[in-house]
Each structure stands twice: as structure tokens, then as C-alpha cells.
CSV table of C-alpha atoms in Angstrom, one decimal:
chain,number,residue,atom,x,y,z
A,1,UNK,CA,-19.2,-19.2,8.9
A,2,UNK,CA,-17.3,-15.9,8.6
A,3,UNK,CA,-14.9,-17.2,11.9
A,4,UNK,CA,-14.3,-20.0,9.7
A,5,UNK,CA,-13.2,-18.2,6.6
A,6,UNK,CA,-11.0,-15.8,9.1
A,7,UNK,CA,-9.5,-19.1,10.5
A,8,UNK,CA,-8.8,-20.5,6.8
A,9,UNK,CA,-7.6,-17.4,5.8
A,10,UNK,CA,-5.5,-17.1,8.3
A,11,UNK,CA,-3.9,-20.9,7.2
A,12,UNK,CA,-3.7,-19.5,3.8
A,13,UNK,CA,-1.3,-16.5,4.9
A,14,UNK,CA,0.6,-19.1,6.8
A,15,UNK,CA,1.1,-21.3,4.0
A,16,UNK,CA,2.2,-18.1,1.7
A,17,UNK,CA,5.2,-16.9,4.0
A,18,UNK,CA,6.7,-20.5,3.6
A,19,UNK,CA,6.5,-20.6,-0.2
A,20,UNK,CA,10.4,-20.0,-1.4
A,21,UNK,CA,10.6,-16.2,-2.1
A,22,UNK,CA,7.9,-14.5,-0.2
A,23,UNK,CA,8.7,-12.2,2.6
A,24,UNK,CA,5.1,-11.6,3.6
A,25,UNK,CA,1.3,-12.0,3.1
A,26,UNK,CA,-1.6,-10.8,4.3
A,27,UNK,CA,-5.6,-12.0,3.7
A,28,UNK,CA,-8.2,-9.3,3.8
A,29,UNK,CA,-11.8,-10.9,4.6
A,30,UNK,CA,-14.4,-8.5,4.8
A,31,UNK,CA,-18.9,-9.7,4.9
A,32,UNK,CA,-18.0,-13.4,4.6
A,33,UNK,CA,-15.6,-13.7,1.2
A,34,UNK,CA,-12.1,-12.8,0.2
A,35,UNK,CA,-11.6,-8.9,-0.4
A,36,UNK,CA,-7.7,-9.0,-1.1
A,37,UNK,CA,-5.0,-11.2,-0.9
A,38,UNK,CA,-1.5,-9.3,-0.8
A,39,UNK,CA,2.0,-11.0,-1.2
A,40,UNK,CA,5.6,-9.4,-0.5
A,41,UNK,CA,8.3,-11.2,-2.7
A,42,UNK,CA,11.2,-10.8,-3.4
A,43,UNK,CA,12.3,-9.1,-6.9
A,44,UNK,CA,13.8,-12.6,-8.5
A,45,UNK,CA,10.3,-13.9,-7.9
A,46,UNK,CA,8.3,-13.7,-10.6
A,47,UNK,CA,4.9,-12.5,-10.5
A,48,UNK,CA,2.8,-14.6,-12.2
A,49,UNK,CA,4.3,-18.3,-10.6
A,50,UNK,CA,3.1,-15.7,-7.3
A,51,UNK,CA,-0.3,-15.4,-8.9
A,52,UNK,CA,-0.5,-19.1,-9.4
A,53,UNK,CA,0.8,-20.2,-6.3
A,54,UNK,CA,-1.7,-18.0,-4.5
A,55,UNK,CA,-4.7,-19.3,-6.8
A,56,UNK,CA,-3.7,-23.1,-6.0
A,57,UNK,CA,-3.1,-22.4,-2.4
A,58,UNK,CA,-6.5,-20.6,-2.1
A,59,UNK,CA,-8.3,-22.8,-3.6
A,60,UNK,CA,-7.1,-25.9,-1.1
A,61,UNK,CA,-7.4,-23.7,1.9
A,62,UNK,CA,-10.8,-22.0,1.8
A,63,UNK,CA,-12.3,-24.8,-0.6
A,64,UNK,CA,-13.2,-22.0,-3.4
A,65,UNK,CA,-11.2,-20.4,-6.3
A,66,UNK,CA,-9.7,-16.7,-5.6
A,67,UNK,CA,-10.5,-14.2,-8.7
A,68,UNK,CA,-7.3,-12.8,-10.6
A,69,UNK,CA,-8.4,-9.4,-9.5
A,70,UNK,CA,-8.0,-9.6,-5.4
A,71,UNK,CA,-4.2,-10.9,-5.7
A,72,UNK,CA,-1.8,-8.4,-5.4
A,73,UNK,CA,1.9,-8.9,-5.5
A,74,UNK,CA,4.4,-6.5,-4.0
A,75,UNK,CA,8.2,-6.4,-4.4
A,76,UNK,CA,10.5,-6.3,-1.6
A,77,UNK,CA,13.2,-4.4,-3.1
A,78,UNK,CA,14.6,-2.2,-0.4
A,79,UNK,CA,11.0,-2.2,1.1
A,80,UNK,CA,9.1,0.7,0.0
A,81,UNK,CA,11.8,2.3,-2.5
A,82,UNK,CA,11.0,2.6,-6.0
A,83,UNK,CA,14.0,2.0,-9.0
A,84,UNK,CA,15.9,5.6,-9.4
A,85,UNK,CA,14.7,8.0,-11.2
A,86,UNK,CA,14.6,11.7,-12.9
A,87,UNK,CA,14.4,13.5,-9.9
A,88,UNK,CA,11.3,15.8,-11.0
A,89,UNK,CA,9.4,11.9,-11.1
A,90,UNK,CA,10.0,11.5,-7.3
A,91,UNK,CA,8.2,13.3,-5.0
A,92,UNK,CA,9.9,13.8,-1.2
A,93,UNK,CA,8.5,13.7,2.2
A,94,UNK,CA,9.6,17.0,3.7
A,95,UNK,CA,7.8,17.4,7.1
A,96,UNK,CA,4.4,15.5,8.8
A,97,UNK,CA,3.1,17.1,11.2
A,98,UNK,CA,-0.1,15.8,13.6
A,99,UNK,CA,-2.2,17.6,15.8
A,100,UNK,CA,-5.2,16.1,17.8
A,101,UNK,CA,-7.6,18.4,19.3
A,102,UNK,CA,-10.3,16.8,21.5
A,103,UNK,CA,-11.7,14.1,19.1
A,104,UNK,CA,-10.6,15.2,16.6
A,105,UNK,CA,-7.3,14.1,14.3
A,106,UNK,CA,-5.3,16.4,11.7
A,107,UNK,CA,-2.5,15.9,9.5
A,108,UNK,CA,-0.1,18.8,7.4
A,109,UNK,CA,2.3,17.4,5.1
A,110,UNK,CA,5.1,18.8,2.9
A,111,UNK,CA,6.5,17.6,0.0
A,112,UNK,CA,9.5,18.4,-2.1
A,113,UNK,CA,9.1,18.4,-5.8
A,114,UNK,CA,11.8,19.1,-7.8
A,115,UNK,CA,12.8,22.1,-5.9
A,116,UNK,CA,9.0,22.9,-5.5
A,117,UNK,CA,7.2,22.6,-2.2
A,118,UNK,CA,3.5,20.9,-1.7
A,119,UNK,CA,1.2,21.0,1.2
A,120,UNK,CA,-1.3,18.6,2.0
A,121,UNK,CA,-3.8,18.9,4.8
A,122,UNK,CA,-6.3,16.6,6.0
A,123,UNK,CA,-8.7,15.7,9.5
A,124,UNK,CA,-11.2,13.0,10.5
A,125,UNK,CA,-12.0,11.4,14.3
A,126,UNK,CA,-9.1,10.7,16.4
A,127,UNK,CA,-9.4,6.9,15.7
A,128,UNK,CA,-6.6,4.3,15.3
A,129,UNK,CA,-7.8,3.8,11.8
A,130,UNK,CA,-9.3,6.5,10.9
A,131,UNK,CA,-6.3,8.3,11.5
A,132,UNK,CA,-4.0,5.9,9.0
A,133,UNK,CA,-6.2,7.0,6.6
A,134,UNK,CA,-6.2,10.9,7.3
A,135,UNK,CA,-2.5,10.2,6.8
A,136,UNK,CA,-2.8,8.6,3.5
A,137,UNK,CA,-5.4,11.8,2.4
A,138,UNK,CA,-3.0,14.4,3.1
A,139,UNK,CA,-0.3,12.8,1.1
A,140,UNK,CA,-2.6,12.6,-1.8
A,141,UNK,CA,-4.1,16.1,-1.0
A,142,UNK,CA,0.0,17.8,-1.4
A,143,UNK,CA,0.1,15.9,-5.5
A,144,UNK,CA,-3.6,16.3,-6.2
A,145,UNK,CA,-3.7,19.6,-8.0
A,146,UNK,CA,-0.7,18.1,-10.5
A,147,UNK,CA,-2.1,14.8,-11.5
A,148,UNK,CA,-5.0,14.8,-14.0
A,149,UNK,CA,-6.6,11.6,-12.9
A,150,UNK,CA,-8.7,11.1,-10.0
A,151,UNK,CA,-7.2,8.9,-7.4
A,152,UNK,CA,-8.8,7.3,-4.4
A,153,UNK,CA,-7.8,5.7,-1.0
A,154,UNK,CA,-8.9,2.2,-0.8
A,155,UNK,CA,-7.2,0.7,1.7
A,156,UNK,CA,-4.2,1.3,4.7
A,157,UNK,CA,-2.9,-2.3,6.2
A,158,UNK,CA,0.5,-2.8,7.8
A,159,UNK,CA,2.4,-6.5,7.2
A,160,UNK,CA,5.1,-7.8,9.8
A,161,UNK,CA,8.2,-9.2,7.5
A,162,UNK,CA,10.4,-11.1,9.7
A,163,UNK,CA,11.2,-8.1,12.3
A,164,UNK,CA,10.4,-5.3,10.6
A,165,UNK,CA,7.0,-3.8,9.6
A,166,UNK,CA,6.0,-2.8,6.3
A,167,UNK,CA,2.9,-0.1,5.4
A,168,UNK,CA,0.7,-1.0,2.3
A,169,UNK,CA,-1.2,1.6,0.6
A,170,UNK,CA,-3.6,0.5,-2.0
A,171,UNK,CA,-5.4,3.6,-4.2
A,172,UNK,CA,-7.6,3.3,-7.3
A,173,UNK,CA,-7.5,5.7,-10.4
A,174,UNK,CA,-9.5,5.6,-13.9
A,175,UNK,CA,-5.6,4.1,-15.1
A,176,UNK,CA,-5.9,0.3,-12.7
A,177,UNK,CA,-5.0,-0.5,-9.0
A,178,UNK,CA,-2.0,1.2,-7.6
A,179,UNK,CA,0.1,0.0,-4.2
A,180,UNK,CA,2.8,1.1,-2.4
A,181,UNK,CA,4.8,0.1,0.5
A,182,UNK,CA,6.9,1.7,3.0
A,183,UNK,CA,9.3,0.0,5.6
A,184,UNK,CA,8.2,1.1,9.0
A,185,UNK,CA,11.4,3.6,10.4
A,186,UNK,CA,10.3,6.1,12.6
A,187,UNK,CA,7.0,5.6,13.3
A,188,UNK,CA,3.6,4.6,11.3
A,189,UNK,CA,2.6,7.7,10.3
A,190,UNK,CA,5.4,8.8,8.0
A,191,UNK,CA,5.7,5.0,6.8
A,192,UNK,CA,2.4,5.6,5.4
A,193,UNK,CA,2.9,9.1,3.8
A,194,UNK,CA,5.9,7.2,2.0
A,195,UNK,CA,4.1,4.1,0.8
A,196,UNK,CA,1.3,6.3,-0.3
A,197,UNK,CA,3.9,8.3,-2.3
A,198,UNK,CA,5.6,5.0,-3.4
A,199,UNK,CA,2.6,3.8,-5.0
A,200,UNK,CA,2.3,6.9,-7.0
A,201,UNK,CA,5.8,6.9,-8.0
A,202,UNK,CA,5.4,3.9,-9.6
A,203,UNK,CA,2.5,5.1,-11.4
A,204,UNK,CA,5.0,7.6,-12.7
A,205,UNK,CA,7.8,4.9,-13.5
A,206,UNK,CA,5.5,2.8,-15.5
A,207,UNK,CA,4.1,5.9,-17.3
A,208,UNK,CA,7.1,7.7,-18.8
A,209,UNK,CA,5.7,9.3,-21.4
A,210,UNK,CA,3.4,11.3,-19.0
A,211,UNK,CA,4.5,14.0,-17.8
A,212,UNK,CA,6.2,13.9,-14.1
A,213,UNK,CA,3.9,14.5,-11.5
């Protein structure tokens, strides 16, 4: 049943990249049903013809309808970069630095912050996955100490757009569903640490009566 699905989702994706204006999509199946559904537009695409277009084409596809909640759609506006603003709003990847000792898989980053530097530090098994995530961590270990909300990792994928690949990073805070994306430059690693960092400065954009983070 769940090969099924997997095979249906995999026609649903399909039938996404062709709609006018999307770049990308990607179906997350996870214990026989529909986690996620994620969709890279375009910015003169708007969202909620996106939302309905994924509803309608989900519900042909895999036969059932697709709750509001598990669509996501991402702009593709320079891939990962956020819309300009005050600098102290935008936090900058410095340095990321990786070590892996026997099994075992550690990250340092640095961040600039309005002239202020912050390290993060994380570690878990030397694991393809588990190390994306350990990535993702130490980003949000360097800002944890400044934000006043709790914010958790839920999710690290990675979506091919034509021939370039794009990170997705996907957190959850007391505030709603944050993601992020990052266009894939020099390797994986930092793409994440960016799209981790660009989900968070959004956060920021969208909030401007907080104060920057």
C-alpha cells in the first residue's frame, strides 16, 4: 500500500513541476499518508492559486484530499535570499567548520551579527542524515541565546530545480511553521546553515515590530 502511495506521490510531484510557475516540488510520505507537500514558485505566483492547485492535483493523484496544513509554498526569488533588510535583522554565515572523529560528526559555526560574532556548536553519528541535521542544530545553537521563543528542527530535504539544487529547512516555533531555502553553492553543508538562517530571517521580516534577532 505504502509503495503505492510513494509511486502516486511521486506522479503528484511530476504533475506540480509542469504547472506554469513552479520551479520545483517535492512529496514527503512518511507510515502510509502524506506528511508534507512542498512547492518552489516563482514570486509572481501567487500562493493561494498554489495552495489550490496542489489541493486539486492531490486529490486526483492519490484519490484522497490533502489538509491545508502539509502544503507549503516557497518563493524562488534568488533561491534562498530573503528581501533586504536593516542589517542588525540579517544574520551572516561567517565560517563552518566539520570535524568527524571515528563515528562520530561535529559541526562549529560562526555568525556575524551586526558586527557581533555567534558560535554554534553541535555533534551526532557520522550519518548522511544525521549529519544534515547536526548542520541545521549548530546554526540554530549560534541565534538561540537572542530569540525568546523556542524553535525546533523539523525537517532537512534538498529539491533539484532544473540544474541547480536547493536546501529546505523547515523549523517549528510557539509563533507557526517557518522554512527556508538555500541554493546549493559550495557544498551541502553551508547551503543548509543558510536556509536554516533564511527561514529565521524571514521570521524577522514578517515580525518588524520585534526586536532584531
Amino acid at each position: 500500500m505504502e509503495g503505492g502511495l510513494s509511486g502516486n506521490a511521486s506522479k503528484l510531484e511530476r504533475a506540480l513541476t509542469d504547472l506554469r510557475g513552479v520551479r520545483g516540488a517535492r512529496v514527503d510520505v512518511d507510515e502510509g499518508e502524506v506528511k508534507a507537500v512542498r512547492v518552489l514558485v516563482v514570486p509572481e505566483r501567487d500562493d493561494e492559486r498554489t495552495e489550490r492547485d496542489v489541493r486539486r492535483l492531490a486529490f486526483s493523484t492519490l484519490g484522497r484530499p490533502l489538509e491545508p496544513d502539509r502544503i507549503q509554498v516557497l518563493s524562488a526569488t534568488e533561491v534562498g535570499d530573503a528581501p533586504e533588510v536593516h542589517p542588525l535583522q540579517r544574520r551572516k554565515l561567517s565560517s563552518l567548520t566539520i570535524e568527524r572523529t571515528g563515528n562520530r560528526f561535529s559541526v562549529r559555526i560562526t555568525l556575524e551579527l551586526g558586527g557581533d560574532v555567534l558560535v554554534g556548536e553541535s555533534e551526532g553519528p557520522a550519518v548522511s542524515r544525521f549529519e544534515q541535521r547536526v548542520v541545521a542544530r549548530a546554526t540554530l545553537e549560534g541565534v538561540g541565546e537572542l530569540l525568546d521563543f523556542t524553535t525546533e528542527l523539523e525537517s532537512v530535504e534538498f529539491l533539484q530545480v532544473g540544474d541547480s539544487e536547493v536546501s529546505i529547512v523547515a523549523l517549528s516555533t510557539p509563533h507557526g511553521y517557518l522554512t527556508g531555502s538555500a541554493m546549493v553553492k559550495l557544498d551541502r553543508y553551508e547551503a543548509i546553515a543558510r536556509a536554516t538562517l533564511d527561514a529565521l530571517n524571514r521570521f524577522t521580516i514578517g515580525r518588524g515590530d520585534r526586536d532584531p534577532v
